[in-house]
Amino acid sequence: DATDCETIDPQGLDNGTLHHLQTCSEHGFNRVEVLLHLIQSLITQSLDDGIIRVPAPIISRVYQTLSRGFVNLLNAKKIADTRFPFPFAQLISLLLFANIFLTPILVTSIFTQPALCVIFSVIPIFGMSCLNFIGVELENPFGQDDNDLPLDHFQGEMNNCLLMLLHSSADLLPDVDALRCMTDVDEIREIMMEQRELDPTFPSKPCPKSTGSTSLPPPKPAK
């Protein structure tokens, strides 16, 4: 359910915006479309007020990214709303029931050993039933079933990206330390060779998974 998705500080919006979002269902509006329009209006107003001072190509890229995200949402909505044709589903169920009743009869007419009859009856019936249930699960991957997509996890990752933009160091301009920064190419290569000698797997080691914190190397003493 989309209402169960965790959002970041919704009460931080003003009363007019909250009332407009809460009454979307009463007017038959799509809340996602309303939020998209609000974001685009806020960006446009910030451009007119001079709050956002960036070149026009970058702003057009922002609008394009928002539009592409909404298109992907509509594609997901089509998957959720477009069901497998009902006559086909009924025909598949009817043929599966026929397979369950006819397969043992045909197998017992061919084999006389009870063990072979059981094996060659259970395997095709079980296989066809599994394929049918797999198709039912793949028909709509959105929901709370075990085989559905982890939408809560996706929402959590999106929230972490947004929280990163709100961090106090989000707009930090990187710089180098005048004492620790090495500019001599030969010296850098020498240190890299020493690291390879100490750890032969150093060049091929995979990057560790990010845990939200950055471990900095110890500072190099000044010369």
PDB file of C-alpha atoms in Angstrom:
ATOM      1  CA  ASP A   1       0.000   0.000   0.000  1.00  0.00           C
ATOM      2  CA  ALA A   2       1.415   3.385  -1.024  1.00  0.00           C
ATOM      3  CA  THR A   3       0.111   4.989   2.168  1.00  0.00           C
ATOM      4  CA  ASP A   4       2.449   2.765   4.210  1.00  0.00           C
ATOM      5  CA  CYS A   5       5.597   4.156   2.575  1.00  0.00           C
ATOM      6  CA  GLU A   6       7.807   6.102   4.951  1.00  0.00           C
ATOM      7  CA  THR A   7       8.084   9.784   4.095  1.00  0.00           C
ATOM      8  CA  ILE A   8      10.427  12.455   5.410  1.00  0.00           C
ATOM      9  CA  ASP A   9       8.806  15.044   7.688  1.00  0.00           C
ATOM     10  CA  PRO A  10       5.419  15.458   5.947  1.00  0.00           C
ATOM     11  CA  GLN A  11       4.244  17.673   8.813  1.00  0.00           C
ATOM     12  CA  GLY A  12       6.896  20.199   7.838  1.00  0.00           C
ATOM     13  CA  LEU A  13       4.669  21.379   4.992  1.00  0.00           C
ATOM     14  CA  ASP A  14       2.338  24.296   5.557  1.00  0.00           C
ATOM     15  CA  ASN A  15      -1.355  23.785   6.288  1.00  0.00           C
ATOM     16  CA  GLY A  16      -2.481  24.753   2.787  1.00  0.00           C
ATOM     17  CA  THR A  17      -0.233  22.181   1.137  1.00  0.00           C
ATOM     18  CA  LEU A  18      -1.214  19.431   3.596  1.00  0.00           C
ATOM     19  CA  HIS A  19      -4.913  20.162   3.081  1.00  0.00           C
ATOM     20  CA  HIS A  20      -4.488  20.073  -0.691  1.00  0.00           C
ATOM     21  CA  LEU A  21      -2.720  16.703  -0.525  1.00  0.00           C
ATOM     22  CA  GLN A  22      -5.256  15.250   1.897  1.00  0.00           C
ATOM     23  CA  THR A  23      -8.207  16.218  -0.305  1.00  0.00           C
ATOM     24  CA  CYS A  24      -6.741  14.768  -3.510  1.00  0.00           C
ATOM     25  CA  SER A  25      -8.791  11.583  -3.218  1.00  0.00           C
ATOM     26  CA  GLU A  26     -12.001  13.590  -2.684  1.00  0.00           C
ATOM     27  CA  HIS A  27     -11.487  15.408  -5.988  1.00  0.00           C
ATOM     28  CA  GLY A  28     -10.301  12.307  -7.843  1.00  0.00           C
ATOM     29  CA  PHE A  29      -6.758  13.627  -8.263  1.00  0.00           C
ATOM     30  CA  ASN A  30      -3.674  11.465  -8.437  1.00  0.00           C
ATOM     31  CA  ARG A  31      -1.514  12.475  -5.473  1.00  0.00           C
ATOM     32  CA  VAL A  32       1.703  11.692  -7.335  1.00  0.00           C
ATOM     33  CA  GLU A  33       0.694  13.978 -10.203  1.00  0.00           C
ATOM     34  CA  VAL A  34      -0.198  16.703  -7.690  1.00  0.00           C
ATOM     35  CA  LEU A  35       3.192  16.372  -5.966  1.00  0.00           C
ATOM     36  CA  LEU A  36       4.974  16.463  -9.317  1.00  0.00           C
ATOM     37  CA  HIS A  37       3.135  19.645 -10.277  1.00  0.00           C
ATOM     38  CA  LEU A  38       3.955  21.220  -6.905  1.00  0.00           C
ATOM     39  CA  ILE A  39       7.659  20.441  -7.306  1.00  0.00           C
ATOM     40  CA  GLN A  40       7.735  21.829 -10.844  1.00  0.00           C
ATOM     41  CA  SER A  41       5.882  24.965  -9.732  1.00  0.00           C
ATOM     42  CA  LEU A  42       8.329  25.420  -6.837  1.00  0.00           C
ATOM     43  CA  ILE A  43      11.320  25.105  -9.181  1.00  0.00           C
ATOM     44  CA  THR A  44       9.809  27.574 -11.644  1.00  0.00           C
ATOM     45  CA  GLN A  45       9.015  30.079  -8.893  1.00  0.00           C
ATOM     46  CA  SER A  46      12.546  29.755  -7.487  1.00  0.00           C
ATOM     47  CA  LEU A  47      13.938  30.495 -10.947  1.00  0.00           C
ATOM     48  CA  ASP A  48      11.812  33.626 -11.258  1.00  0.00           C
ATOM     49  CA  ASP A  49      12.825  34.805  -7.784  1.00  0.00           C
ATOM     50  CA  GLY A  50      16.502  34.220  -8.478  1.00  0.00           C
ATOM     51  CA  ILE A  51      16.900  31.613  -5.750  1.00  0.00           C
ATOM     52  CA  ILE A  52      18.119  29.018  -8.256  1.00  0.00           C
ATOM     53  CA  ARG A  53      20.852  30.481 -10.434  1.00  0.00           C
ATOM     54  CA  VAL A  54      21.955  27.726 -12.763  1.00  0.00           C
ATOM     55  CA  PRO A  55      22.163  27.540 -16.563  1.00  0.00           C
ATOM     56  CA  ALA A  56      19.034  26.687 -18.496  1.00  0.00           C
ATOM     57  CA  PRO A  57      20.341  23.304 -19.785  1.00  0.00           C
ATOM     58  CA  ILE A  58      20.752  22.064 -16.211  1.00  0.00           C
ATOM     59  CA  ILE A  59      17.229  23.169 -15.286  1.00  0.00           C
ATOM     60  CA  SER A  60      15.833  21.428 -18.351  1.00  0.00           C
ATOM     61  CA  ARG A  61      17.676  18.314 -17.224  1.00  0.00           C
ATOM     62  CA  VAL A  62      15.926  18.563 -13.845  1.00  0.00           C
ATOM     63  CA  TYR A  63      12.513  18.751 -15.509  1.00  0.00           C
ATOM     64  CA  GLN A  64      13.471  15.853 -17.780  1.00  0.00           C
ATOM     65  CA  THR A  65      14.499  13.707 -14.801  1.00  0.00           C
ATOM     66  CA  LEU A  66      11.199  14.411 -13.033  1.00  0.00           C
ATOM     67  CA  SER A  67       9.280  13.580 -16.206  1.00  0.00           C
ATOM     68  CA  ARG A  68      11.223  10.359 -16.719  1.00  0.00           C
ATOM     69  CA  GLY A  69      10.496   9.281 -13.156  1.00  0.00           C
ATOM     70  CA  PHE A  70       6.789   9.895 -13.669  1.00  0.00           C
ATOM     71  CA  VAL A  71       6.844   7.912 -16.923  1.00  0.00           C
ATOM     72  CA  ASN A  72       8.427   4.989 -15.089  1.00  0.00           C
ATOM     73  CA  LEU A  73       5.708   5.260 -12.449  1.00  0.00           C
ATOM     74  CA  LEU A  74       3.042   5.070 -15.155  1.00  0.00           C
ATOM     75  CA  ASN A  75       4.746   1.990 -16.609  1.00  0.00           C
ATOM     76  CA  ALA A  76       4.640   0.328 -13.184  1.00  0.00           C
ATOM     77  CA  LYS A  77       0.987   1.326 -12.855  1.00  0.00           C
ATOM     78  CA  LYS A  78       0.222  -0.325 -16.194  1.00  0.00           C
ATOM     79  CA  ILE A  79       1.778  -3.559 -14.936  1.00  0.00           C
ATOM     80  CA  ALA A  80      -0.323  -3.429 -11.765  1.00  0.00           C
ATOM     81  CA  ASP A  81      -3.590  -2.485 -13.511  1.00  0.00           C
ATOM     82  CA  THR A  82      -3.359  -4.681 -16.631  1.00  0.00           C
ATOM     83  CA  ARG A  83      -4.456  -8.149 -15.623  1.00  0.00           C
ATOM     84  CA  PHE A  84      -3.973 -11.391 -17.508  1.00  0.00           C
ATOM     85  CA  PRO A  85      -7.039 -11.942 -19.738  1.00  0.00           C
ATOM     86  CA  PHE A  86      -9.751 -13.680 -17.730  1.00  0.00           C
ATOM     87  CA  PRO A  87     -10.705 -16.245 -20.446  1.00  0.00           C
ATOM     88  CA  PHE A  88      -7.062 -17.325 -20.741  1.00  0.00           C
ATOM     89  CA  ALA A  89      -6.798 -17.743 -16.970  1.00  0.00           C
ATOM     90  CA  GLN A  90      -9.974 -19.856 -16.895  1.00  0.00           C
ATOM     91  CA  LEU A  91      -8.757 -21.985 -19.802  1.00  0.00           C
ATOM     92  CA  ILE A  92      -5.412 -22.609 -18.090  1.00  0.00           C
ATOM     93  CA  SER A  93      -7.182 -23.640 -14.865  1.00  0.00           C
ATOM     94  CA  LEU A  94      -9.486 -25.983 -16.789  1.00  0.00           C
ATOM     95  CA  LEU A  95      -6.586 -27.617 -18.626  1.00  0.00           C
ATOM     96  CA  LEU A  96      -4.658 -28.015 -15.378  1.00  0.00           C
ATOM     97  CA  PHE A  97      -7.604 -29.804 -13.788  1.00  0.00           C
ATOM     98  CA  ALA A  98      -7.884 -32.029 -16.855  1.00  0.00           C
ATOM     99  CA  ASN A  99      -4.149 -32.731 -16.619  1.00  0.00           C
ATOM    100  CA  ILE A 100      -4.512 -33.711 -12.943  1.00  0.00           C
ATOM    101  CA  PHE A 101      -7.237 -36.265 -13.694  1.00  0.00           C
ATOM    102  CA  LEU A 102      -6.060 -37.609 -17.070  1.00  0.00           C
ATOM    103  CA  THR A 103      -2.327 -37.922 -16.440  1.00  0.00           C
ATOM    104  CA  PRO A 104      -2.579 -40.706 -13.803  1.00  0.00           C
ATOM    105  CA  ILE A 105      -5.003 -42.634 -16.023  1.00  0.00           C
ATOM    106  CA  LEU A 106      -2.696 -42.478 -19.025  1.00  0.00           C
ATOM    107  CA  VAL A 107       0.421 -43.274 -16.992  1.00  0.00           C
ATOM    108  CA  THR A 108      -1.144 -46.351 -15.348  1.00  0.00           C
ATOM    109  CA  SER A 109      -2.109 -47.630 -18.771  1.00  0.00           C
ATOM    110  CA  ILE A 110       1.545 -47.513 -19.858  1.00  0.00           C
ATOM    111  CA  PHE A 111       3.475 -48.579 -16.717  1.00  0.00           C
ATOM    112  CA  THR A 112       2.695 -51.496 -14.466  1.00  0.00           C
ATOM    113  CA  GLN A 113       5.132 -50.638 -11.650  1.00  0.00           C
ATOM    114  CA  PRO A 114       3.440 -48.492  -8.983  1.00  0.00           C
ATOM    115  CA  ALA A 115       6.628 -46.490  -8.318  1.00  0.00           C
ATOM    116  CA  LEU A 116       6.976 -45.440 -11.962  1.00  0.00           C
ATOM    117  CA  CYS A 117       3.303 -44.536 -12.115  1.00  0.00           C
ATOM    118  CA  VAL A 118       3.666 -42.249  -9.116  1.00  0.00           C
ATOM    119  CA  ILE A 119       6.847 -40.612 -10.442  1.00  0.00           C
ATOM    120  CA  PHE A 120       5.578 -39.961 -13.958  1.00  0.00           C
ATOM    121  CA  SER A 121       2.244 -38.709 -12.637  1.00  0.00           C
ATOM    122  CA  VAL A 122       3.494 -36.368  -9.928  1.00  0.00           C
ATOM    123  CA  ILE A 123       6.355 -34.732 -11.847  1.00  0.00           C
ATOM    124  CA  PRO A 124       4.371 -33.312 -14.819  1.00  0.00           C
ATOM    125  CA  ILE A 125       1.405 -32.302 -12.653  1.00  0.00           C
ATOM    126  CA  PHE A 126       3.666 -30.629 -10.107  1.00  0.00           C
ATOM    127  CA  GLY A 127       5.717 -28.904 -12.827  1.00  0.00           C
ATOM    128  CA  MET A 128       2.717 -27.472 -14.675  1.00  0.00           C
ATOM    129  CA  SER A 129       1.105 -26.294 -11.446  1.00  0.00           C
ATOM    130  CA  CYS A 130       4.338 -24.578 -10.375  1.00  0.00           C
ATOM    131  CA  LEU A 131       4.581 -22.761 -13.719  1.00  0.00           C
ATOM    132  CA  ASN A 132       1.010 -21.552 -13.309  1.00  0.00           C
ATOM    133  CA  PHE A 133       1.627 -20.243  -9.773  1.00  0.00           C
ATOM    134  CA  ILE A 134       4.873 -18.570 -10.870  1.00  0.00           C
ATOM    135  CA  GLY A 135       2.958 -16.787 -13.622  1.00  0.00           C
ATOM    136  CA  VAL A 136       0.389 -15.604 -11.063  1.00  0.00           C
ATOM    137  CA  GLU A 137       3.181 -14.165  -8.880  1.00  0.00           C
ATOM    138  CA  LEU A 138       4.836 -12.431 -11.827  1.00  0.00           C
ATOM    139  CA  GLU A 139       1.553 -10.926 -13.007  1.00  0.00           C
ATOM    140  CA  ASN A 140       1.639  -8.268 -10.277  1.00  0.00           C
ATOM    141  CA  PRO A 141       5.008  -7.812  -8.512  1.00  0.00           C
ATOM    142  CA  PHE A 142       3.667  -5.028  -6.260  1.00  0.00           C
ATOM    143  CA  GLY A 143       2.241  -5.848  -2.867  1.00  0.00           C
ATOM    144  CA  GLN A 144       3.111  -7.426   0.465  1.00  0.00           C
ATOM    145  CA  ASP A 145       3.660 -11.036  -0.653  1.00  0.00           C
ATOM    146  CA  ASP A 146       6.989 -12.755  -0.108  1.00  0.00           C
ATOM    147  CA  ASN A 147       7.776 -12.749  -3.829  1.00  0.00           C
ATOM    148  CA  ASP A 148       6.833  -9.109  -4.451  1.00  0.00           C
ATOM    149  CA  LEU A 149       9.307  -6.301  -4.953  1.00  0.00           C
ATOM    150  CA  PRO A 150      10.735  -4.791  -1.735  1.00  0.00           C
ATOM    151  CA  LEU A 151       9.076  -1.403  -2.130  1.00  0.00           C
ATOM    152  CA  ASP A 152       9.812  -0.464   1.490  1.00  0.00           C
ATOM    153  CA  HIS A 153      13.512  -1.046   0.852  1.00  0.00           C
ATOM    154  CA  PHE A 154      13.401   1.063  -2.320  1.00  0.00           C
ATOM    155  CA  GLN A 155      11.641   3.852  -0.432  1.00  0.00           C
ATOM    156  CA  GLY A 156      14.236   3.673   2.337  1.00  0.00           C
ATOM    157  CA  GLU A 157      17.087   4.030  -0.149  1.00  0.00           C
ATOM    158  CA  MET A 158      15.358   7.016  -1.742  1.00  0.00           C
ATOM    159  CA  ASN A 159      14.889   8.621   1.664  1.00  0.00           C
ATOM    160  CA  ASN A 160      18.580   8.130   2.447  1.00  0.00           C
ATOM    161  CA  CYS A 161      19.488   9.938  -0.777  1.00  0.00           C
ATOM    162  CA  LEU A 162      17.209  12.838   0.141  1.00  0.00           C
ATOM    163  CA  LEU A 163      18.567  12.984   3.680  1.00  0.00           C
ATOM    164  CA  MET A 164      22.075  13.118   2.255  1.00  0.00           C
ATOM    165  CA  LEU A 165      21.104  16.327   0.447  1.00  0.00           C
ATOM    166  CA  LEU A 166      19.858  17.807   3.744  1.00  0.00           C
ATOM    167  CA  HIS A 167      23.085  17.034   5.583  1.00  0.00           C
ATOM    168  CA  SER A 168      25.170  19.981   6.740  1.00  0.00           C
ATOM    169  CA  SER A 169      28.127  18.764   4.652  1.00  0.00           C
ATOM    170  CA  ALA A 170      26.102  18.171   1.484  1.00  0.00           C
ATOM    171  CA  ASP A 171      27.383  21.380  -0.167  1.00  0.00           C
ATOM    172  CA  LEU A 172      30.945  20.966   1.082  1.00  0.00           C
ATOM    173  CA  LEU A 173      33.501  21.918  -1.552  1.00  0.00           C
ATOM    174  CA  PRO A 174      36.338  19.360  -1.536  1.00  0.00           C
ATOM    175  CA  ASP A 175      39.872  20.586  -1.127  1.00  0.00           C
ATOM    176  CA  VAL A 176      43.333  19.127  -0.554  1.00  0.00           C
ATOM    177  CA  ASP A 177      45.668  19.502   2.383  1.00  0.00           C
ATOM    178  CA  ALA A 178      48.784  21.445   1.528  1.00  0.00           C
ATOM    179  CA  LEU A 179      50.932  19.266   3.810  1.00  0.00           C
ATOM    180  CA  ARG A 180      49.539  15.784   3.143  1.00  0.00           C
ATOM    181  CA  CYS A 181      48.782  16.061  -0.570  1.00  0.00           C
ATOM    182  CA  MET A 182      51.382  14.405  -2.792  1.00  0.00           C
ATOM    183  CA  THR A 183      52.068  15.907  -6.201  1.00  0.00           C
ATOM    184  CA  ASP A 184      55.197  13.970  -7.130  1.00  0.00           C
ATOM    185  CA  VAL A 185      54.244  11.176  -9.552  1.00  0.00           C
ATOM    186  CA  ASP A 186      57.312   9.086  -8.739  1.00  0.00           C
ATOM    187  CA  GLU A 187      56.613   9.285  -5.024  1.00  0.00           C
ATOM    188  CA  ILE A 188      52.993   8.210  -5.539  1.00  0.00           C
ATOM    189  CA  ARG A 189      54.058   5.242  -7.666  1.00  0.00           C
ATOM    190  CA  GLU A 190      56.624   4.233  -5.048  1.00  0.00           C
ATOM    191  CA  ILE A 191      53.991   4.215  -2.307  1.00  0.00           C
ATOM    192  CA  MET A 192      51.633   2.196  -4.508  1.00  0.00           C
ATOM    193  CA  MET A 193      54.387  -0.354  -5.167  1.00  0.00           C
ATOM    194  CA  GLU A 194      54.989  -0.666  -1.424  1.00  0.00           C
ATOM    195  CA  GLN A 195      51.289  -1.325  -0.880  1.00  0.00           C
ATOM    196  CA  ARG A 196      51.313  -4.041  -3.536  1.00  0.00           C
ATOM    197  CA  GLU A 197      54.306  -5.711  -1.883  1.00  0.00           C
ATOM    198  CA  LEU A 198      52.600  -5.689   1.518  1.00  0.00           C
ATOM    199  CA  ASP A 199      49.263  -6.873   0.125  1.00  0.00           C
ATOM    200  CA  PRO A 200      49.435  -8.799  -3.204  1.00  0.00           C
ATOM    201  CA  THR A 201      45.652  -8.589  -3.610  1.00  0.00           C
ATOM    202  CA  PHE A 202      45.653  -4.792  -3.315  1.00  0.00           C
ATOM    203  CA  PRO A 203      44.990  -3.994  -7.033  1.00  0.00           C
ATOM    204  CA  SER A 204      42.175  -6.545  -7.369  1.00  0.00           C
ATOM    205  CA  LYS A 205      40.425  -5.993  -4.056  1.00  0.00           C
ATOM    206  CA  PRO A 206      36.739  -5.045  -4.483  1.00  0.00           C
ATOM    207  CA  CYS A 207      35.603  -1.788  -2.979  1.00  0.00           C
ATOM    208  CA  PRO A 208      33.913  -2.328   0.386  1.00  0.00           C
ATOM    209  CA  LYS A 209      30.190  -1.741   0.563  1.00  0.00           C
ATOM    210  CA  SER A 210      29.319   1.705   1.791  1.00  0.00           C
ATOM    211  CA  THR A 211      28.051   1.765   5.362  1.00  0.00           C
ATOM    212  CA  GLY A 212      27.279   5.438   5.551  1.00  0.00           C
ATOM    213  CA  SER A 213      30.639   6.462   7.048  1.00  0.00           C
ATOM    214  CA  THR A 214      33.923   7.226   5.340  1.00  0.00           C
ATOM    215  CA  SER A 215      37.184   5.941   6.812  1.00  0.00           C
ATOM    216  CA  LEU A 216      40.025   8.339   6.119  1.00  0.00           C
ATOM    217  CA  PRO A 217      43.666   7.208   6.060  1.00  0.00           C
ATOM    218  CA  PRO A 218      45.946   8.457   8.800  1.00  0.00           C
ATOM    219  CA  PRO A 219      47.561  11.781   7.990  1.00  0.00           C
ATOM    220  CA  LYS A 220      51.011  11.636   6.514  1.00  0.00           C
ATOM    221  CA  PRO A 221      53.616  13.486   8.591  1.00  0.00           C
ATOM    222  CA  ALA A 222      54.865  16.720   7.126  1.00  0.00           C
ATOM    223  CA  LYS A 223      58.262  16.692   5.547  1.00  0.00           C
TER     224      LYS A 223
END
